[in-house]
DNA sequence: GTTAATGCAAAACATTTGCATGATA
DNA sequence: TATCATGCAAATGTTTTGCATTAAC
């Protein structure tokens, strides 16, 4: 179970599993595909732990990211978004489709980057450890809407 | 020449080529691969036009981006970086290699994404208009340095 | 009982905006 | 001259930090 892994990971690094920390993790697990902003994590977490402060959210997000438990993304709207990691295979081949019309974030899986990463290492000597691939465009439902409007 | 194209593009949209605007463009052209932050553009521009204000930098960067003359990137360090566009073919296949050790930003060209973009359209109905692909890792010179340290 | 974690408020930071002034076509 | 662009300062929004208090191990 995802949460056991997170608990173990925290324990392994001798970080305490406080109620606040647990609530943040629960929210991130419940929104595994939600790409939540810090503010949104805050909102959701308050439902589980009413007295929590925003600074605690940020501190825990930073901690979880440094442990590799969550991933931080930026979509160019001036705030970071957070997502729990699902394991390397899942993770590495999982890219985002960002709709410029409605802002929705879809997903797409592909392992084609493997090839590029090998070529990068061979041709430039750069050792790739991670990547971020985002596609921008118009999602299927906005395209449908556009057709209806015409 | 790149600058003539920019001038023409501004004129076409009836924007004035003020000395400040020209200085910003000159800086971006002189640093075509520099991935400058707004602050860095400001610093460089002040050498050409000492009395310029930061707000003018931001306003012009926004304008140039909206005209498709420059590109805005985010590398996850909390600030945007700007780069002049070099033309579509050049542009579309040009990805970034970001070193986690020294922060340097290298480049790599590949058209392999074409294949993925076709599959996305076929399999999800999402229409891709643009993408952003960044590789994180350790650059060749930091790897060499690591070897020397051991 | 130590030490780490929290909440609050203040600070820091990048970016945006209001507005009066100045420059451009 | 009418409009657009600028500079400055103030406002904004997100994220970070200081510090006294509290809670976990």
Short mmCIF file of C-alpha atoms (C1' of nucleotides) in Angstrom, two decimals:
data_model
loop_
_atom_site.label_atom_id
_atom_site.label_comp_id
_atom_site.label_asym_id
_atom_site.label_seq_id
_atom_site.Cartn_x
_atom_site.Cartn_y
_atom_site.Cartn_z
CA UNK A 1 0.00 0.00 0.00
CA UNK A 2 1.17 3.47 -0.94
CA UNK A 3 0.80 4.89 2.52
CA UNK A 4 2.84 2.15 4.17
CA UNK A 5 5.66 2.92 1.78
CA UNK A 6 5.50 6.62 2.68
CA UNK A 7 5.47 5.85 6.42
CA UNK A 8 8.41 3.51 6.04
CA UNK A 9 10.29 6.06 3.98
CA UNK A 10 9.77 8.74 6.62
CA UNK A 11 10.74 6.39 9.45
CA UNK A 12 13.83 5.26 7.58
CA UNK A 13 15.01 8.86 7.51
CA UNK A 14 13.91 9.40 11.13
CA UNK A 15 11.21 11.92 10.39
CA UNK A 16 8.16 11.81 12.62
CA UNK A 17 4.78 10.88 11.27
CA UNK A 18 2.82 13.72 12.83
CA UNK A 19 -0.94 14.03 12.32
CA UNK A 20 -0.33 17.04 10.07
CA UNK A 21 2.20 15.18 7.96
CA UNK A 22 -0.10 12.19 7.73
CA UNK A 23 -2.98 14.41 6.63
CA UNK A 24 -0.86 15.94 3.86
CA UNK A 25 0.13 12.48 2.67
CA UNK A 26 -3.50 11.31 2.79
CA UNK A 27 -4.57 14.26 0.67
CA UNK A 28 -1.83 13.62 -1.87
CA UNK A 29 -2.75 9.94 -2.07
CA UNK A 30 -6.44 10.72 -2.44
CA UNK A 31 -5.55 13.10 -5.28
CA UNK A 32 -2.86 11.02 -6.93
CA UNK A 33 -3.74 12.47 -10.32
CA UNK A 34 -4.92 15.82 -9.04
CA UNK A 35 -1.81 17.96 -9.61
CA UNK A 36 -2.73 20.04 -6.57
CA UNK A 37 -1.25 23.42 -5.77
CA UNK A 38 0.05 24.10 -2.26
CA UNK A 39 -3.07 26.15 -1.58
CA UNK A 40 -5.28 23.27 -2.70
CA UNK A 41 -3.37 20.81 -0.54
CA UNK A 42 -3.91 23.26 2.31
CA UNK A 43 -7.68 23.42 1.71
CA UNK A 44 -8.04 19.66 1.56
CA UNK A 45 -5.78 19.07 4.53
CA UNK A 46 -7.78 21.46 6.70
CA UNK A 47 -10.76 19.12 6.37
CA UNK A 48 -8.68 16.39 8.03
CA UNK A 49 -6.79 18.59 10.46
CA UNK A 50 -8.50 21.95 10.93
CA UNK A 51 -5.76 23.84 12.80
CA UNK A 52 -3.00 23.24 10.28
CA UNK A 53 -1.04 26.24 8.93
CA UNK A 54 0.06 26.95 5.38
CA UNK A 55 3.72 27.02 6.39
CA UNK A 56 3.41 23.44 7.61
CA UNK A 57 2.02 22.47 4.23
CA UNK A 58 4.98 24.03 2.45
CA UNK A 59 7.48 22.51 4.86
CA UNK A 60 6.00 19.05 4.43
CA UNK A 61 5.75 19.32 0.67
CA UNK A 62 9.41 20.30 0.58
CA UNK A 63 10.33 17.39 2.85
CA UNK A 64 8.32 14.87 0.86
CA UNK A 65 9.85 16.13 -2.36
CA UNK A 66 13.38 15.87 -0.96
CA UNK A 67 12.68 12.25 -0.03
CA UNK A 68 11.43 11.54 -3.53
CA UNK A 69 7.96 10.73 -2.24
CA UNK A 70 6.25 13.41 -4.27
CA UNK A 71 7.01 15.26 -7.47
CA UNK A 72 6.81 19.00 -8.01
CA UNK A 73 5.67 20.44 -11.33
CA UNK A 74 5.32 23.92 -12.76
CA UNK A 75 2.87 24.69 -15.50
CA UNK A 76 3.78 28.32 -16.01
CA UNK A 77 0.95 29.84 -13.99
CA UNK A 78 3.22 30.94 -11.16
CA UNK A 79 2.60 28.18 -8.69
CA UNK A 80 3.95 24.72 -8.10
CA UNK A 81 1.83 21.62 -8.25
CA UNK A 82 2.43 18.40 -6.38
CA UNK A 83 1.78 14.77 -7.12
CA UNK A 84 2.61 11.59 -5.27
CA UNK A 85 5.06 9.27 -7.01
CA UNK A 86 3.69 5.94 -8.06
CA UNK A 87 6.87 3.97 -8.57
CA UNK A 88 9.54 4.30 -11.17
CA UNK A 89 8.13 2.44 -14.14
CA UNK A 90 4.74 4.10 -13.81
CA UNK A 91 6.39 7.44 -13.18
CA UNK A 92 9.08 7.64 -15.76
CA UNK A 93 6.78 7.04 -18.70
CA UNK A 94 3.97 9.24 -17.57
CA UNK A 95 3.62 12.64 -19.24
CA UNK A 96 1.18 15.52 -19.04
CA UNK A 97 -1.24 16.92 -21.60
CA UNK A 98 -2.10 20.48 -20.62
CA UNK A 99 -5.12 22.06 -22.29
CA UNK A 100 -4.64 25.74 -23.13
CA UNK A 101 -8.41 26.28 -23.28
CA UNK A 102 -9.73 24.79 -20.04
CA UNK A 103 -6.52 24.15 -18.11
CA UNK A 104 -7.28 20.47 -17.59
CA UNK A 105 -4.32 18.17 -17.19
CA UNK A 106 -4.48 14.78 -18.85
CA UNK A 107 -1.94 12.01 -18.98
CA UNK A 108 -0.17 9.92 -21.55
CA UNK A 109 2.16 6.98 -21.16
CA UNK A 110 5.06 6.32 -23.47
CA UNK A 111 8.57 4.96 -23.14
CA UNK A 112 9.95 6.58 -26.28
CA UNK A 113 12.15 8.90 -24.24
CA UNK A 114 14.39 5.94 -23.38
CA UNK A 115 15.81 6.14 -26.87
CA UNK A 116 16.47 9.87 -26.66
CA UNK A 117 18.09 9.53 -23.26
CA UNK A 118 20.50 6.91 -24.53
CA UNK A 119 21.44 9.14 -27.45
CA UNK A 120 21.97 12.12 -25.15
CA UNK A 121 24.40 10.13 -23.03
CA UNK A 122 26.27 8.88 -26.09
CA UNK A 123 26.40 12.14 -27.99
CA UNK A 124 26.87 14.72 -25.24
CA UNK A 125 28.13 12.89 -22.16
CA UNK A 126 25.23 14.31 -20.14
CA UNK A 127 23.92 11.72 -17.66
CA UNK A 128 20.12 11.94 -17.55
CA UNK A 129 18.53 11.06 -14.22
CA UNK A 130 15.08 12.51 -14.72
CA UNK A 131 12.97 14.36 -17.24
CA UNK A 132 9.86 16.45 -17.56
CA UNK A 133 7.78 16.26 -20.69
CA UNK A 134 4.66 18.35 -21.07
CA UNK A 135 2.46 18.71 -24.11
CA UNK A 136 0.38 21.82 -24.64
CA UNK A 137 -2.64 22.00 -26.86
CA UNK A 138 -6.39 21.53 -26.86
CA UNK A 139 -8.08 18.60 -25.18
CA UNK A 140 -10.68 16.41 -26.84
CA UNK A 141 -13.63 17.92 -25.02
CA UNK A 142 -12.60 21.51 -25.85
CA UNK A 143 -12.16 20.48 -29.49
CA UNK A 144 -15.68 19.07 -29.45
CA UNK A 145 -16.94 22.30 -27.91
CA UNK A 146 -15.21 24.29 -30.64
CA UNK A 147 -16.97 22.24 -33.28
CA UNK A 148 -20.34 22.86 -31.67
CA UNK A 149 -19.66 26.61 -31.61
CA UNK A 150 -19.08 26.67 -35.37
CA UNK B 1 18.62 39.10 -39.77
CA UNK B 2 16.89 38.26 -36.54
CA UNK B 3 16.45 41.85 -35.46
CA UNK B 4 14.81 42.90 -38.71
CA UNK B 5 12.26 40.17 -38.24
CA UNK B 6 11.53 41.36 -34.71
CA UNK B 7 11.19 44.99 -35.85
CA UNK B 8 8.87 43.96 -38.66
CA UNK B 9 6.82 41.83 -36.30
CA UNK B 10 6.39 44.73 -33.86
CA UNK B 11 5.54 47.15 -36.66
CA UNK B 12 3.04 44.73 -38.15
CA UNK B 13 1.17 44.75 -34.85
CA UNK B 14 1.59 48.54 -34.50
CA UNK B 15 3.83 48.45 -31.47
CA UNK B 16 6.49 51.11 -31.25
CA UNK B 17 10.15 50.24 -31.35
CA UNK B 18 11.20 52.36 -28.40
CA UNK B 19 14.85 52.49 -27.32
CA UNK B 20 13.96 50.43 -24.25
CA UNK B 21 12.20 47.79 -26.31
CA UNK B 22 15.08 47.70 -28.74
CA UNK B 23 17.56 47.26 -25.91
CA UNK B 24 15.59 44.31 -24.52
CA UNK B 25 15.52 42.70 -27.96
CA UNK B 26 19.26 43.31 -28.43
CA UNK B 27 19.98 41.63 -25.11
CA UNK B 28 17.83 38.64 -25.98
CA UNK B 29 19.50 38.29 -29.37
CA UNK B 30 22.97 38.60 -27.86
CA UNK B 31 22.02 35.86 -25.40
CA UNK B 32 20.08 33.63 -27.74
CA UNK B 33 21.15 30.57 -25.78
CA UNK B 34 21.42 32.28 -22.44
CA UNK B 35 18.06 31.38 -20.89
CA UNK B 36 18.06 34.69 -19.04
CA UNK B 37 15.82 35.50 -16.12
CA UNK B 38 13.92 38.80 -16.09
CA UNK B 39 16.42 40.14 -13.57
CA UNK B 40 19.31 39.15 -15.82
CA UNK B 41 17.66 40.77 -18.82
CA UNK B 42 17.28 43.87 -16.64
CA UNK B 43 20.98 43.88 -15.69
CA UNK B 44 22.12 43.50 -19.28
CA UNK B 45 19.64 46.02 -20.60
CA UNK B 46 20.75 48.65 -18.14
CA UNK B 47 24.17 48.64 -19.81
CA UNK B 48 22.48 49.74 -23.04
CA UNK B 49 19.84 52.00 -21.53
CA UNK B 50 20.74 52.96 -17.99
CA UNK B 51 17.45 54.52 -16.85
CA UNK B 52 15.26 51.53 -17.68
CA UNK B 53 12.93 50.13 -15.01
CA UNK B 54 12.22 46.52 -14.13
CA UNK B 55 8.52 46.92 -14.88
CA UNK B 56 9.38 47.88 -18.44
CA UNK B 57 11.41 44.70 -18.76
CA UNK B 58 8.48 42.59 -17.60
CA UNK B 59 6.03 44.44 -19.83
CA UNK B 60 8.22 43.99 -22.86
CA UNK B 61 8.96 40.36 -22.14
CA UNK B 62 5.23 39.74 -21.88
CA UNK B 63 4.62 41.59 -25.14
CA UNK B 64 7.37 39.77 -27.00
CA UNK B 65 6.08 36.45 -25.70
CA UNK B 66 2.52 37.23 -26.78
CA UNK B 67 3.82 37.98 -30.29
CA UNK B 68 5.66 34.67 -30.36
CA UNK B 69 9.01 36.45 -30.62
CA UNK B 70 10.40 34.94 -27.45
CA UNK B 71 9.74 31.81 -25.43
CA UNK B 72 9.24 31.62 -21.69
CA UNK B 73 10.57 28.63 -19.72
CA UNK B 74 10.43 27.55 -16.12
CA UNK B 75 13.08 25.37 -14.59
CA UNK B 76 11.54 25.00 -11.18
CA UNK B 77 13.64 27.58 -9.39
CA UNK B 78 10.79 30.03 -9.01
CA UNK B 79 11.56 32.36 -11.87
CA UNK B 80 10.87 32.43 -15.57
CA UNK B 81 13.58 32.41 -18.17
CA UNK B 82 13.38 33.88 -21.63
CA UNK B 83 14.86 32.96 -24.97
CA UNK B 84 14.44 34.39 -28.43
CA UNK B 85 12.77 32.07 -30.94
CA UNK B 86 14.90 30.91 -33.81
CA UNK B 87 12.27 29.62 -36.19
CA UNK B 88 9.95 26.67 -35.97
CA UNK B 89 12.09 23.77 -37.15
CA UNK B 90 15.01 24.80 -34.99
CA UNK B 91 12.67 25.48 -32.11
CA UNK B 92 10.43 22.47 -32.03
CA UNK B 93 13.21 19.92 -31.86
CA UNK B 94 15.36 21.72 -29.38
CA UNK B 95 15.35 20.47 -25.80
CA UNK B 96 17.14 21.40 -22.61
CA UNK B 97 19.65 19.48 -20.51
CA UNK B 98 19.66 20.94 -17.01
CA UNK B 99 22.56 20.01 -14.75
CA UNK B 100 21.55 19.46 -11.12
CA UNK B 101 25.13 20.06 -9.94
CA UNK B 102 26.17 23.33 -11.60
CA UNK B 103 22.87 24.56 -13.01
CA UNK B 104 24.19 24.84 -16.54
CA UNK B 105 21.69 24.46 -19.34
CA UNK B 106 22.73 22.54 -22.40
CA UNK B 107 20.81 21.67 -25.52
CA UNK B 108 19.90 18.64 -27.53
CA UNK B 109 18.13 18.31 -30.84
CA UNK B 110 15.82 15.45 -31.68
CA UNK B 111 12.62 15.00 -33.62
CA UNK B 112 11.53 11.83 -31.87
CA UNK B 113 8.61 13.61 -30.24
CA UNK B 114 6.85 13.76 -33.59
CA UNK B 115 5.99 10.10 -33.17
CA UNK B 116 4.62 10.56 -29.67
CA UNK B 117 2.55 13.56 -30.71
CA UNK B 118 0.92 11.58 -33.50
CA UNK B 119 0.08 8.78 -31.09
CA UNK B 120 -1.38 11.22 -28.56
CA UNK B 121 -3.72 12.64 -31.17
CA UNK B 122 -4.78 9.17 -32.30
CA UNK B 123 -5.21 7.63 -28.89
CA UNK B 124 -6.60 10.48 -26.81
CA UNK B 125 -7.98 13.07 -29.20
CA UNK B 126 -5.77 15.73 -27.61
CA UNK B 127 -4.42 18.14 -30.24
CA UNK B 128 -0.80 18.98 -29.43
CA UNK B 129 0.35 22.45 -30.45
CA UNK B 130 3.52 22.75 -28.42
CA UNK B 131 5.64 20.86 -25.94
CA UNK B 132 8.31 21.33 -23.34
CA UNK B 133 10.89 18.63 -22.77
CA UNK B 134 13.58 19.06 -20.16
CA UNK B 135 16.15 16.53 -19.06
CA UNK B 136 17.65 16.70 -15.60
CA UNK B 137 20.90 15.08 -14.63
CA UNK B 138 24.63 15.72 -14.46
CA UNK B 139 26.55 17.39 -17.25
CA UNK B 140 29.76 16.01 -18.75
CA UNK B 141 32.03 18.49 -17.01
CA UNK B 142 30.50 17.85 -13.57
CA UNK B 143 30.86 14.09 -14.18
CA UNK B 144 34.53 14.64 -14.98
CA UNK B 145 34.91 16.72 -11.83
CA UNK B 146 33.27 13.92 -9.80
CA UNK B 147 35.80 11.45 -11.16
CA UNK B 148 38.69 13.69 -10.22
CA UNK B 149 37.31 14.01 -6.67
CA UNK B 150 37.32 10.23 -6.21
"C1'" DG C 1 13.62 15.14 28.43
"C1'" DT C 2 15.43 16.09 23.82
"C1'" DT C 3 14.68 17.15 19.56
"C1'" DA C 4 11.94 17.86 15.80
"C1'" DA C 5 7.56 19.87 14.14
"C1'" DT C 6 4.05 23.27 14.41
"C1'" DG C 7 1.41 27.79 14.06
"C1'" DC C 8 1.49 32.35 13.53
"C1'" DA C 9 3.12 36.51 11.73
"C1'" DA C 10 6.52 38.80 9.32
"C1'" DA C 11 9.73 38.67 5.54
"C1'" DA C 12 11.30 37.61 1.05
"C1'" DC C 13 10.85 37.03 -3.62
"C1'" DA C 14 9.23 37.40 -8.44
"C1'" DT C 15 5.83 39.63 -10.88
"C1'" DT C 16 1.91 42.94 -11.82
"C1'" DT C 17 -0.55 47.19 -11.58
"C1'" DG C 18 -1.89 52.32 -10.98
"C1'" DC C 19 -0.84 56.52 -12.23
"C1'" DA C 20 1.37 60.63 -13.57
"C1'" DT C 21 4.88 61.82 -16.89
"C1'" DG C 22 7.25 61.57 -21.19
"C1'" DA C 23 7.99 60.07 -25.96
"C1'" DT C 24 6.27 58.49 -30.46
"C1'" DA C 25 3.81 58.36 -34.81
"C1'" DT D 1 -2.21 65.91 -30.52
"C1'" DA D 2 -3.77 61.52 -29.33
"C1'" DT D 3 -1.97 57.40 -27.98
"C1'" DC D 4 1.21 54.34 -26.47
"C1'" DA D 5 5.19 53.39 -23.43
"C1'" DT D 6 7.82 54.41 -19.44
"C1'" DG D 7 9.41 54.92 -14.53
"C1'" DC D 8 8.44 54.74 -10.06
"C1'" DA D 9 6.25 53.01 -6.13
"C1'" DA D 10 2.83 50.36 -4.25
"C1'" DA D 11 0.25 46.07 -4.50
"C1'" DT D 12 -0.04 41.22 -5.35
"C1'" DG D 13 0.56 36.29 -4.84
"C1'" DT D 14 3.42 32.54 -3.70
"C1'" DT D 15 6.76 30.70 -0.89
"C1'" DT D 16 10.13 31.05 3.06
"C1'" DT D 17 11.72 32.17 7.63
"C1'" DG D 18 12.04 33.50 12.75
"C1'" DC D 19 10.57 32.33 16.91
"C1'" DA D 20 8.07 30.89 20.75
"C1'" DT D 21 5.16 26.88 21.76
"C1'" DT D 22 3.84 22.14 21.39
"C1'" DA D 23 4.10 17.37 20.58
"C1'" DA D 24 6.61 12.99 19.16
"C1'" DC D 25 9.82 9.58 20.21
#
